[in-house]
mmCIF file of C-alpha atoms and ligand atoms in Angstrom:
data_model
loop_
_atom_site.group_PDB
_atom_site.id
_atom_site.type_symbol
_atom_site.label_atom_id
_atom_site.label_comp_id
_atom_site.label_asym_id
_atom_site.label_seq_id
_atom_site.Cartn_x
_atom_site.Cartn_y
_atom_site.Cartn_z
ATOM 1 C CA UNK N 1 0.000 0.000 0.000
ATOM 2 C CA UNK N 2 1.266 3.462 -0.887
ATOM 3 C CA UNK N 3 0.313 6.275 1.488
ATOM 4 C CA UNK N 4 1.998 9.656 1.053
ATOM 5 C CA UNK N 5 2.494 12.055 3.997
ATOM 6 C CA UNK N 6 -0.112 14.292 2.361
ATOM 7 C CA UNK N 7 -2.253 13.857 -0.756
ATOM 8 C CA UNK N 8 -3.504 17.116 -2.241
ATOM 9 C CA UNK N 9 -4.801 15.440 -5.383
ATOM 10 C CA UNK N 10 -7.635 13.706 -3.522
ATOM 11 C CA UNK N 11 -8.727 17.031 -2.054
ATOM 12 C CA UNK N 12 -8.789 18.539 -5.539
ATOM 13 C CA UNK N 13 -10.834 15.655 -6.950
ATOM 14 C CA UNK N 14 -13.353 16.084 -4.133
ATOM 15 C CA UNK N 15 -13.679 19.844 -4.776
ATOM 16 C CA UNK N 16 -13.270 19.920 -8.538
ATOM 17 C CA UNK N 17 -16.954 20.537 -9.271
ATOM 18 C CA UNK N 18 -16.986 23.551 -6.945
ATOM 19 C CA UNK N 19 -13.588 24.974 -7.790
ATOM 20 C CA UNK N 20 -13.653 24.966 -11.551
ATOM 21 C CA UNK N 21 -16.619 27.360 -12.022
ATOM 22 C CA UNK N 22 -15.196 29.951 -9.588
ATOM 23 C CA UNK N 23 -11.799 29.756 -11.274
ATOM 24 C CA UNK N 24 -13.530 30.391 -14.595
ATOM 25 C CA UNK N 25 -15.383 33.362 -13.124
ATOM 26 C CA UNK N 26 -12.177 34.959 -11.925
ATOM 27 C CA UNK N 27 -10.504 34.460 -15.292
ATOM 28 C CA UNK N 28 -13.487 36.052 -17.022
ATOM 29 C CA UNK N 29 -13.611 38.983 -14.579
ATOM 30 C CA UNK N 30 -10.337 40.568 -15.646
ATOM 31 C CA UNK N 31 -9.665 41.376 -11.971
ATOM 32 C CA UNK N 32 -6.655 39.314 -10.926
ATOM 33 C CA UNK N 33 -4.957 40.910 -7.925
ATOM 34 C CA UNK N 34 -6.825 42.080 -4.786
ATOM 35 C CA UNK N 35 -10.332 43.198 -5.801
ATOM 36 C CA UNK N 36 -13.750 41.778 -4.941
ATOM 37 C CA UNK N 37 -12.765 38.130 -4.402
ATOM 38 C CA UNK N 38 -9.934 39.083 -2.102
ATOM 39 C CA UNK N 39 -12.077 41.526 -0.135
ATOM 40 C CA UNK N 40 -14.821 38.912 0.281
ATOM 41 C CA UNK N 41 -12.270 36.331 1.418
ATOM 42 C CA UNK N 42 -10.770 38.766 3.933
ATOM 43 C CA UNK N 43 -14.203 39.461 5.388
ATOM 44 C CA UNK N 44 -15.122 35.775 5.579
ATOM 45 C CA UNK N 45 -11.896 34.722 7.230
ATOM 46 C CA UNK N 46 -11.965 37.630 9.702
ATOM 47 C CA UNK N 47 -15.457 36.484 10.734
ATOM 48 C CA UNK N 48 -14.296 32.868 10.979
ATOM 49 C CA UNK N 49 -11.322 33.794 13.163
ATOM 50 C CA UNK N 50 -13.269 36.299 15.250
ATOM 51 C CA UNK N 51 -10.901 39.184 14.514
ATOM 52 C CA UNK N 52 -11.644 42.713 13.345
ATOM 53 C CA UNK N 53 -9.124 42.884 10.512
ATOM 54 C CA UNK N 54 -7.717 40.372 8.048
ATOM 55 C CA UNK N 55 -5.155 41.554 5.490
ATOM 56 C CA UNK N 56 -4.171 39.012 2.865
ATOM 57 C CA UNK N 57 -0.611 38.995 1.525
ATOM 58 C CA UNK N 58 1.594 37.005 -0.857
ATOM 59 C CA UNK N 59 2.702 34.283 1.577
ATOM 60 C CA UNK N 60 3.194 33.487 5.265
ATOM 61 C CA UNK N 61 6.777 34.719 5.356
ATOM 62 C CA UNK N 62 5.725 38.119 4.011
ATOM 63 C CA UNK N 63 2.910 38.181 6.579
ATOM 64 C CA UNK N 64 5.544 37.877 9.334
ATOM 65 C CA UNK N 65 7.860 40.459 7.762
ATOM 66 C CA UNK N 66 5.050 42.971 7.245
ATOM 67 C CA UNK N 67 3.674 42.430 10.766
ATOM 68 C CA UNK N 68 7.142 43.063 12.234
ATOM 69 C CA UNK N 69 7.559 46.220 10.140
ATOM 70 C CA UNK N 70 4.094 47.475 11.074
ATOM 71 C CA UNK N 71 5.120 47.168 14.731
ATOM 72 C CA UNK N 72 8.197 49.249 14.004
ATOM 73 C CA UNK N 73 10.629 46.397 14.683
ATOM 74 C CA UNK N 74 13.963 46.714 12.905
ATOM 75 C CA UNK N 75 17.728 47.186 13.212
ATOM 76 C CA UNK N 76 19.111 46.231 16.616
ATOM 77 C CA UNK N 77 15.811 45.053 18.086
ATOM 78 C CA UNK N 78 15.473 41.567 19.521
ATOM 79 C CA UNK N 79 12.532 39.237 19.031
ATOM 80 C CA UNK N 80 12.209 36.074 21.113
ATOM 81 C CA UNK N 81 11.010 33.014 19.256
ATOM 82 C CA UNK N 82 11.175 29.234 19.009
ATOM 83 C CA UNK N 83 14.108 27.376 17.437
ATOM 84 C CA UNK N 84 11.860 24.382 16.698
ATOM 85 C CA UNK N 85 9.890 25.702 13.734
ATOM 86 C CA UNK N 86 10.067 26.322 10.016
ATOM 87 C CA UNK N 87 12.956 28.599 9.012
ATOM 88 C CA UNK N 88 10.672 31.473 7.914
ATOM 89 C CA UNK N 89 9.759 32.266 11.530
ATOM 90 C CA UNK N 90 13.249 33.505 12.393
ATOM 91 C CA UNK N 91 14.105 34.462 8.827
ATOM 92 C CA UNK N 92 11.385 37.126 8.947
ATOM 93 C CA UNK N 93 12.934 38.628 12.080
ATOM 94 C CA UNK N 94 16.376 38.728 10.473
ATOM 95 C CA UNK N 95 14.866 40.093 7.249
ATOM 96 C CA UNK N 96 13.749 43.299 9.008
ATOM 97 C CA UNK N 97 17.230 43.726 10.497
ATOM 98 C CA UNK N 98 16.258 42.498 13.968
ATOM 99 C CA UNK N 99 17.835 39.641 15.914
ATOM 100 C CA UNK N 100 15.994 36.373 16.509
ATOM 101 C CA UNK N 101 16.646 35.246 20.089
ATOM 102 C CA UNK N 102 15.789 31.603 20.622
ATOM 103 C CA UNK N 103 14.083 30.270 23.738
ATOM 104 C CA UNK N 104 13.827 26.518 24.125
ATOM 105 C CA UNK N 105 10.615 24.545 23.683
ATOM 106 C CA UNK N 106 8.658 22.178 25.884
ATOM 107 C CA UNK N 107 9.624 18.561 25.233
ATOM 108 C CA UNK N 108 5.991 17.372 25.203
ATOM 109 C CA UNK N 109 4.142 20.062 23.216
ATOM 110 C CA UNK N 110 7.172 21.290 21.194
ATOM 111 C CA UNK N 111 5.980 24.874 21.862
ATOM 112 C CA UNK N 112 8.076 27.738 23.241
ATOM 113 C CA UNK N 113 8.339 27.779 27.044
ATOM 114 C CA UNK N 114 7.239 31.053 28.660
ATOM 115 C CA UNK N 115 9.814 30.670 31.453
ATOM 116 C CA UNK N 116 12.666 30.122 28.986
ATOM 117 C CA UNK N 117 11.427 33.186 27.102
ATOM 118 C CA UNK N 118 11.559 35.283 30.254
ATOM 119 C CA UNK N 119 15.244 34.432 30.707
ATOM 120 C CA UNK N 120 15.996 35.798 27.231
ATOM 121 C CA UNK N 121 14.496 39.264 27.735
ATOM 122 C CA UNK N 122 16.959 42.168 27.488
ATOM 123 C CA UNK N 123 16.705 45.952 27.081
ATOM 124 C CA UNK N 124 16.582 45.414 23.332
ATOM 125 C CA UNK N 125 13.694 42.916 23.335
ATOM 126 C CA UNK N 126 10.738 44.330 21.433
ATOM 127 C CA UNK N 127 8.508 41.351 20.833
ATOM 128 C CA UNK N 128 7.872 37.688 21.351
ATOM 129 C CA UNK N 129 6.826 35.497 18.441
ATOM 130 C CA UNK N 130 5.225 32.268 19.688
ATOM 131 C CA UNK N 131 4.748 29.588 17.012
ATOM 132 C CA UNK N 132 1.712 27.314 17.382
ATOM 133 C CA UNK N 133 3.728 24.378 16.175
ATOM 134 C CA UNK N 134 2.007 21.482 14.385
ATOM 135 C CA UNK N 135 -1.342 23.168 15.095
ATOM 136 C CA UNK N 136 -1.250 23.443 18.897
ATOM 137 C CA UNK N 137 -1.607 26.944 20.399
ATOM 138 C CA UNK N 138 1.172 28.043 22.781
ATOM 139 C CA UNK N 139 0.655 28.948 26.449
ATOM 140 C CA UNK N 140 -0.763 32.329 25.487
ATOM 141 C CA UNK N 141 -1.882 33.537 28.940
ATOM 142 C CA UNK N 142 1.676 33.217 30.223
ATOM 143 C CA UNK N 143 3.148 34.755 27.066
ATOM 144 C CA UNK N 144 0.745 37.699 27.093
ATOM 145 C CA UNK N 145 1.456 38.220 30.799
ATOM 146 C CA UNK N 146 5.183 38.305 30.093
ATOM 147 C CA UNK N 147 4.608 40.764 27.247
ATOM 148 C CA UNK N 148 2.555 42.995 29.519
ATOM 149 C CA UNK N 149 5.207 42.948 32.252
ATOM 150 C CA UNK N 150 7.974 43.996 29.866
ATOM 151 C CA UNK N 151 6.000 46.056 27.336
ATOM 152 C CA UNK N 152 6.554 43.635 24.437
ATOM 153 C CA UNK N 153 4.472 43.004 21.343
ATOM 154 C CA UNK N 154 3.105 39.522 20.727
ATOM 155 C CA UNK N 155 3.173 38.248 17.140
ATOM 156 C CA UNK N 156 1.573 34.833 16.682
ATOM 157 C CA UNK N 157 3.104 32.641 14.006
ATOM 158 C CA UNK N 158 -0.166 30.813 13.413
ATOM 159 C CA UNK N 159 0.866 29.422 10.013
ATOM 160 C CA UNK N 160 0.246 25.845 11.156
ATOM 161 C CA UNK N 161 -2.747 26.545 13.375
ATOM 162 C CA UNK N 162 -5.666 27.832 11.344
ATOM 163 C CA UNK N 163 -8.832 26.744 13.106
ATOM 164 C CA UNK N 164 -7.056 25.932 16.388
ATOM 165 C CA UNK N 165 -8.194 27.593 19.592
ATOM 166 C CA UNK N 166 -7.009 28.395 23.093
ATOM 167 C CA UNK N 167 -9.527 28.723 25.929
ATOM 168 C CA UNK N 168 -12.268 29.091 23.336
ATOM 169 C CA UNK N 169 -10.511 31.825 21.342
ATOM 170 C CA UNK N 170 -9.211 31.197 17.854
ATOM 171 C CA UNK N 171 -5.513 31.278 17.062
ATOM 172 C CA UNK N 172 -4.961 34.517 15.170
ATOM 173 C CA UNK N 173 -6.663 36.615 17.837
ATOM 174 C CA UNK N 174 -4.482 35.641 20.795
ATOM 175 C CA UNK N 175 -1.810 38.369 20.596
ATOM 176 C CA UNK N 176 -1.349 41.821 19.046
ATOM 177 C CA UNK N 177 -1.051 40.534 15.511
ATOM 178 C CA UNK N 178 -0.939 37.117 13.859
ATOM 179 C CA UNK N 179 0.285 35.540 10.649
ATOM 180 C CA UNK N 180 -1.034 32.659 8.568
ATOM 181 C CA UNK N 181 0.195 30.852 5.470
ATOM 182 C CA UNK N 182 -1.896 29.307 2.717
ATOM 183 C CA UNK N 183 1.022 27.313 1.309
ATOM 184 C CA UNK N 184 -0.632 24.292 -0.343
ATOM 185 C CA UNK N 185 0.286 21.835 2.430
ATOM 186 C CA UNK N 186 -1.166 23.919 5.291
ATOM 187 C CA UNK N 187 -4.537 22.943 6.783
ATOM 188 C CA UNK N 188 -6.083 25.646 4.576
ATOM 189 C CA UNK N 189 -3.968 25.847 1.437
ATOM 190 C CA UNK N 190 -4.350 27.596 -1.878
ATOM 191 C CA UNK N 191 -3.074 26.587 -5.324
ATOM 192 C CA UNK N 192 0.162 28.515 -4.944
ATOM 193 C CA UNK N 193 1.459 30.952 -2.352
ATOM 194 C CA UNK N 194 -0.762 33.014 -0.073
ATOM 195 C CA UNK N 195 -0.714 34.487 3.408
ATOM 196 C CA UNK N 196 -2.704 36.504 5.921
ATOM 197 C CA UNK N 197 -2.229 38.962 8.753
ATOM 198 C CA UNK N 198 -4.905 39.316 11.427
ATOM 199 C CA UNK N 199 -5.281 41.890 14.182
ATOM 200 C CA UNK N 200 -7.871 43.722 16.237
ATOM 201 C CA UNK N 201 -5.812 46.928 16.081
ATOM 202 C CA UNK N 202 -7.044 49.317 13.398
ATOM 203 C CA UNK N 203 -3.765 51.202 13.155
ATOM 204 C CA UNK N 204 -1.756 48.021 12.586
ATOM 205 C CA UNK N 205 -4.319 46.883 10.005
ATOM 206 C CA UNK N 206 -4.012 50.126 8.023
ATOM 207 C CA UNK N 207 -0.211 50.038 8.103
ATOM 208 C CA UNK N 208 -0.063 46.369 7.018
ATOM 209 C CA UNK N 209 -2.525 47.074 4.233
ATOM 210 C CA UNK N 210 -0.351 49.951 3.015
ATOM 211 C CA UNK N 211 2.917 48.019 3.262
ATOM 212 C CA UNK N 212 1.598 45.134 1.134
ATOM 213 C CA UNK N 213 1.001 47.517 -1.784
ATOM 214 C CA UNK N 214 4.034 49.817 -1.995
ATOM 215 C CA UNK N 215 2.659 52.230 0.613
ATOM 216 C CA UNK N 216 0.684 53.840 -2.169
ATOM 217 C CA UNK N 217 -2.662 55.542 -2.684
ATOM 218 C CA UNK N 218 -5.262 56.399 -0.110
ATOM 219 C CA UNK N 219 -4.302 53.533 2.181
ATOM 220 C CA UNK N 220 -0.666 54.639 1.988
ATOM 221 C CA UNK N 221 -1.706 58.162 2.911
ATOM 222 C CA UNK N 222 -3.789 56.853 5.822
ATOM 223 C CA UNK N 223 -0.839 54.796 7.108
ATOM 224 C CA UNK N 224 1.492 57.767 6.708
ATOM 225 C CA UNK N 225 -0.871 59.970 8.683
ATOM 226 C CA UNK N 226 -1.126 57.409 11.476
ATOM 227 C CA UNK N 227 2.652 57.011 11.649
ATOM 228 C CA UNK N 228 3.342 60.734 11.555
ATOM 229 C CA UNK N 229 0.368 61.991 13.529
ATOM 230 C CA UNK N 230 -0.784 64.219 10.695
ATOM 231 C CA UNK N 231 -4.036 64.624 8.816
ATOM 232 C CA UNK N 232 -2.762 65.340 5.322
ATOM 233 C CA UNK N 233 -5.001 64.562 2.370
ATOM 234 C CA UNK N 234 -4.168 64.043 -1.260
ATOM 235 C CA UNK N 235 -4.847 66.859 -3.656
ATOM 236 C CA UNK N 236 -8.518 66.404 -4.623
ATOM 237 C CA UNK N 237 -7.745 67.010 -8.285
ATOM 238 C CA UNK N 238 -5.551 63.919 -8.227
ATOM 239 C CA UNK N 239 -8.419 61.841 -6.879
ATOM 240 C CA UNK N 240 -11.003 62.767 -9.499
ATOM 241 C CA UNK N 241 -12.279 61.039 -12.569
ATOM 242 C CA UNK N 242 -10.728 58.371 -14.669
ATOM 243 C CA UNK N 243 -11.531 54.929 -13.262
ATOM 244 C CA UNK N 244 -9.188 53.075 -15.593
ATOM 245 C CA UNK N 245 -6.129 55.079 -14.759
ATOM 246 C CA UNK N 246 -5.814 55.479 -11.012
ATOM 247 C CA UNK N 247 -3.213 58.178 -10.411
ATOM 248 C CA UNK N 248 -3.351 57.632 -6.647
ATOM 249 C CA UNK N 249 -1.466 54.426 -7.213
ATOM 250 C CA UNK N 250 1.588 56.456 -8.138
ATOM 251 C CA UNK N 251 1.711 58.492 -4.944
ATOM 252 C CA UNK N 252 3.774 56.580 -2.405
ATOM 253 C CA UNK N 253 3.884 57.317 1.301
ATOM 254 C CA UNK N 254 5.845 54.406 2.762
ATOM 255 C CA UNK N 255 8.524 52.018 1.563
ATOM 256 C CA UNK N 256 6.566 48.809 1.333
ATOM 257 C CA UNK N 257 6.450 45.539 -0.509
ATOM 258 C CA UNK N 258 4.608 44.006 -3.406
ATOM 259 C CA UNK N 259 2.821 41.248 -1.500
ATOM 260 C CA UNK N 260 -0.801 40.824 -2.395
ATOM 261 C CA UNK N 261 -3.160 37.880 -2.756
ATOM 262 C CA UNK N 262 -4.334 36.908 -6.224
ATOM 263 C CA UNK N 263 -8.066 36.814 -6.958
ATOM 264 C CA UNK N 264 -7.720 33.196 -8.110
ATOM 265 C CA UNK N 265 -6.224 32.192 -4.785
ATOM 266 C CA UNK N 266 -8.901 34.093 -2.867
ATOM 267 C CA UNK N 267 -11.663 32.396 -4.866
ATOM 268 C CA UNK N 268 -10.139 28.971 -4.160
ATOM 269 C CA UNK N 269 -9.663 29.786 -0.482
ATOM 270 C CA UNK N 270 -13.298 30.915 -0.177
ATOM 271 C CA UNK N 271 -14.447 27.486 -1.341
ATOM 272 C CA UNK N 272 -11.985 25.648 0.905
ATOM 273 C CA UNK N 273 -12.671 27.764 3.994
ATOM 274 C CA UNK N 274 -16.149 26.236 4.122
ATOM 275 C CA UNK N 275 -14.556 22.801 4.592
ATOM 276 C CA UNK N 276 -11.849 23.776 7.048
ATOM 277 C CA UNK N 277 -13.673 22.793 10.251
ATOM 278 C CA UNK N 278 -14.692 19.475 8.715
ATOM 279 C CA UNK N 279 -11.112 18.780 7.605
ATOM 280 C CA UNK N 280 -9.656 19.760 10.962
ATOM 281 C CA UNK N 281 -12.260 17.523 12.607
ATOM 282 C CA UNK N 282 -11.052 14.602 10.486
ATOM 283 C CA UNK N 283 -7.450 15.310 11.413
ATOM 284 C CA UNK N 284 -8.465 15.212 15.091
ATOM 285 C CA UNK N 285 -10.317 11.901 14.601
ATOM 286 C CA UNK N 286 -7.267 10.417 12.844
ATOM 287 C CA UNK N 287 -5.011 11.627 15.658
ATOM 288 C CA UNK N 288 -7.282 10.074 18.277
ATOM 289 C CA UNK N 289 -7.190 6.802 16.396
ATOM 290 C CA UNK N 290 -3.378 6.827 16.404
ATOM 291 C CA UNK N 291 -3.312 7.816 20.085
ATOM 292 C CA UNK N 292 -5.502 4.870 20.969
ATOM 293 C CA UNK N 293 -3.844 2.313 18.665
ATOM 294 C CA UNK N 294 -0.245 3.245 19.462
ATOM 295 C CA UNK N 295 -0.503 3.887 23.182
ATOM 296 C CA UNK N 296 1.236 0.701 24.301
ATOM 297 C CA UNK N 297 3.973 0.598 21.689
ATOM 298 C CA UNK N 298 6.538 2.693 23.551
ATOM 299 C CA UNK N 299 6.499 5.392 20.876
ATOM 300 C CA UNK N 300 6.072 8.899 22.311
ATOM 301 C CA UNK N 301 2.684 10.290 21.289
ATOM 302 C CA UNK N 302 1.706 13.965 20.880
ATOM 303 C CA UNK N 303 0.676 15.750 24.083
ATOM 304 C CA UNK N 304 -2.169 18.247 23.898
ATOM 305 C CA UNK N 305 -2.674 20.724 26.708
ATOM 306 C CA UNK N 306 -5.980 21.324 28.460
ATOM 307 C CA UNK N 307 -8.158 24.173 27.129
ATOM 308 C CA UNK N 308 -6.623 23.807 23.700
ATOM 309 C CA UNK N 309 -8.052 22.692 20.377
ATOM 310 C CA UNK N 310 -5.160 21.346 18.339
ATOM 311 C CA UNK N 311 -5.699 20.969 14.595
ATOM 312 C CA UNK N 312 -2.878 18.509 13.848
ATOM 313 C CA UNK N 313 -1.158 20.250 10.986
ATOM 314 C CA UNK N 314 1.236 17.386 11.666
ATOM 315 C CA UNK N 315 0.884 14.321 13.870
ATOM 316 C CA UNK N 316 4.372 14.091 15.334
ATOM 317 C CA UNK N 317 5.663 11.180 17.377
ATOM 318 C CA UNK N 318 9.096 10.731 18.909
ATOM 319 C CA UNK N 319 11.350 7.703 19.116
ATOM 320 C CA UNK N 320 14.959 6.916 19.986
ATOM 321 C CA UNK N 321 14.964 4.909 16.745
ATOM 322 C CA UNK N 322 13.434 7.680 14.623
ATOM 323 C CA UNK N 323 15.572 7.248 11.523
ATOM 324 C CA UNK N 324 15.096 3.461 11.508
ATOM 325 C CA UNK N 325 11.336 3.894 11.966
ATOM 326 C CA UNK N 326 11.116 6.382 9.075
ATOM 327 C CA UNK N 327 13.126 4.024 6.850
ATOM 328 C CA UNK N 328 10.986 1.045 7.871
ATOM 329 C CA UNK N 329 7.755 2.914 7.072
ATOM 330 C CA UNK N 330 9.188 4.134 3.795
ATOM 331 C CA UNK N 331 9.886 0.517 2.805
ATOM 332 C CA UNK N 332 6.252 -0.241 3.596
ATOM 333 C CA UNK N 333 5.137 2.565 1.259
ATOM 334 C CA UNK N 334 4.259 5.023 4.022
ATOM 335 C CA UNK N 335 5.403 8.635 3.694
ATOM 336 C CA UNK N 336 6.758 10.378 6.795
ATOM 337 C CA UNK N 337 8.327 13.782 7.406
ATOM 338 C CA UNK N 338 11.057 14.996 9.744
ATOM 339 C CA UNK N 339 10.016 18.264 11.399
ATOM 340 C CA UNK N 340 12.538 19.673 12.035
ATOM 341 C CA UNK N 341 15.911 18.052 11.330
ATOM 342 C CA UNK N 342 17.943 21.179 12.172
ATOM 343 C CA UNK N 343 16.764 23.513 14.949
ATOM 344 C CA UNK N 344 17.046 27.113 13.793
ATOM 345 C CA UNK N 345 19.865 28.130 16.144
ATOM 346 C CA UNK N 346 22.050 25.518 14.433
ATOM 347 C CA UNK N 347 21.160 26.483 10.864
ATOM 348 C CA UNK N 348 24.160 27.557 8.778
ATOM 349 C CA UNK N 349 22.290 30.757 7.897
ATOM 350 C CA UNK N 350 22.430 31.788 11.563
ATOM 351 C CA UNK N 351 25.974 30.627 12.303
ATOM 352 C CA UNK N 352 27.101 34.199 12.921
ATOM 353 C CA UNK N 353 24.871 34.296 15.998
ATOM 354 C CA UNK N 354 27.215 32.047 17.960
ATOM 355 C CA UNK N 355 24.850 29.306 19.103
ATOM 356 C CA UNK N 356 26.263 25.813 19.505
ATOM 357 C CA UNK N 357 24.874 22.343 19.993
ATOM 358 C CA UNK N 358 23.536 21.959 23.522
ATOM 359 C CA UNK N 359 22.527 25.614 23.965
ATOM 360 C CA UNK N 360 18.863 24.706 23.491
ATOM 361 C CA UNK N 361 18.908 21.073 24.565
ATOM 362 C CA UNK N 362 15.226 20.217 24.127
ATOM 363 C CA UNK N 363 15.161 21.457 20.535
ATOM 364 C CA UNK N 364 18.440 19.647 19.796
ATOM 365 C CA UNK N 365 17.010 16.462 21.289
ATOM 366 C CA UNK N 366 13.708 16.681 19.399
ATOM 367 C CA UNK N 367 15.385 17.375 16.073
ATOM 368 C CA UNK N 368 16.893 13.880 16.283
ATOM 369 C CA UNK N 369 13.776 12.048 17.456
ATOM 370 C CA UNK N 370 10.583 13.444 15.953
ATOM 371 C CA UNK N 371 8.795 12.099 12.892
ATOM 372 C CA UNK N 372 5.419 12.969 11.386
ATOM 373 C CA UNK N 373 2.911 10.317 10.300
ATOM 374 C CA UNK N 374 0.234 10.974 7.648
ATOM 375 C CA UNK N 375 -2.802 12.622 9.315
ATOM 376 C CA UNK N 376 -4.534 14.320 6.373
ATOM 377 C CA UNK N 377 -8.343 14.367 6.374
ATOM 378 C CA UNK N 378 -8.869 12.030 3.408
ATOM 379 C CA UNK N 379 -7.045 9.052 4.992
ATOM 380 C CA UNK N 380 -9.254 5.971 5.012
ATOM 381 C CA UNK N 381 -9.704 3.539 7.891
ATOM 382 C CA UNK N 382 -7.885 0.880 5.866
ATOM 383 C CA UNK N 383 -4.911 3.217 5.480
ATOM 384 C CA UNK N 384 -4.942 4.158 9.165
ATOM 385 C CA UNK N 385 -5.038 0.486 10.126
ATOM 386 C CA UNK N 386 -2.136 -0.271 7.804
ATOM 387 C CA UNK N 387 -0.038 2.595 9.198
ATOM 388 C CA UNK N 388 -0.666 1.630 12.828
ATOM 389 C CA UNK N 389 0.050 -2.039 12.036
ATOM 390 C CA UNK N 390 3.376 -1.089 10.464
ATOM 391 C CA UNK N 391 4.374 1.176 13.375
ATOM 392 C CA UNK N 392 3.502 -1.628 15.807
ATOM 393 C CA UNK N 393 5.455 -4.145 13.745
ATOM 394 C CA UNK N 394 8.541 -1.909 13.949
ATOM 395 C CA UNK N 395 8.151 -1.077 17.645
ATOM 396 C CA UNK N 396 7.592 -4.733 18.652
ATOM 397 C CA UNK N 397 10.513 -6.038 16.620
HETATM 398 C C1 PLP E 401 4.625 27.658 6.473
HETATM 399 C C2 PLP E 401 5.181 28.421 7.599
HETATM 400 C C3 PLP E 401 5.676 29.737 7.443
HETATM 401 C C4 PLP E 401 5.862 30.403 6.117
HETATM 402 O O1 PLP E 401 4.804 30.431 5.269
HETATM 403 P P1 PLP E 401 5.051 30.559 3.684
HETATM 404 O O2 PLP E 401 3.670 30.796 3.168
HETATM 405 O O3 PLP E 401 5.652 29.291 3.208
HETATM 406 O O4 PLP E 401 5.934 31.737 3.451
HETATM 407 C C5 PLP E 401 6.089 30.399 8.580
HETATM 408 N N1 PLP E 401 6.048 29.827 9.787
HETATM 409 C C6 PLP E 401 5.601 28.564 9.970
HETATM 410 C C7 PLP E 401 5.568 27.999 11.348
HETATM 411 C C8 PLP E 401 5.179 27.824 8.880
HETATM 412 O O5 PLP E 401 4.756 26.556 9.081
#
């Protein structure tokens, strides 16, 4: 039996009849970037997440970069984050000229430890960026408390946690600002790159909106006014008339980015958003099945905290014989994934920062022991049975 770690083709087959007409509509509309589809998607996802503002962008990495810039974080500032995450988390911090400072994770949930974060706070610390790894929200009460004590911003990297919640509140509304990715393999993925920033802060929303489109036009002016405490308005003569040629676009108020969502992606995401809770529910059912079937095998199962809804972006187990297990499953036709083989403090790209093996022992340890099993919503019972039988066969050998 061949079971990949994730199968996006089944999802497409299941949605084909719904997706193809909306794709055709977008192509016929002539409106390809931002526009009505994107606006409708932003409104729908803001409502779903229970946040006031949702600003779509080109990808999850840009969402993080733009959120950091909107908070005024840059050269010389420090941002505390997890070393046990996808590279983009810390890359975004470095990309704005700030310094990622790594605090070790909890060995059971793989999420950043608030107490380790506290030890890393200095005069230069401006923010903390918790990552809801594999779909499990971090200890947000403790993190927000820490932020309050030291006057720090909280930026959620919620790229793996769309639909997850903490004490009844959705990930994406648990800090000052949050970032999501719609990379195809995420729990809500588009047919290409896409990302989202969410916040309840109007000022941050306006600034993010301006930054994603070259700081231009009316939104650029509004962001400029907010940042400079002025009430300037564009010359009215500039704003009049010709709908085809929008001169406002060529008045720039901030140095921004070109990072917008395509209408095609928004249209696809609008269809898929309606299935997200169902898909996450299936992931949870699959995870429960593994938990039950594998509990006596000696493999270390995922730990989910109380008051948390985890959405199992990945179902990650740990074993002293991780590499042998992954090879064994591969021989049986089962796809697995190693998240993450190199903790970020030991990445070559960050070698100038002076970390060495052993500095963040839990992350070092996990990087050698964790492996993800397929948990995608379309897995059948036959496939789940086969996977658990193979894991048991290896563990009992
Ligand atoms: C996927 C991911 C990102 C980056 O998103 P992209 O859309 O690929 O740029 C950032 N952080 C985490 C934790 C992710 O899983």
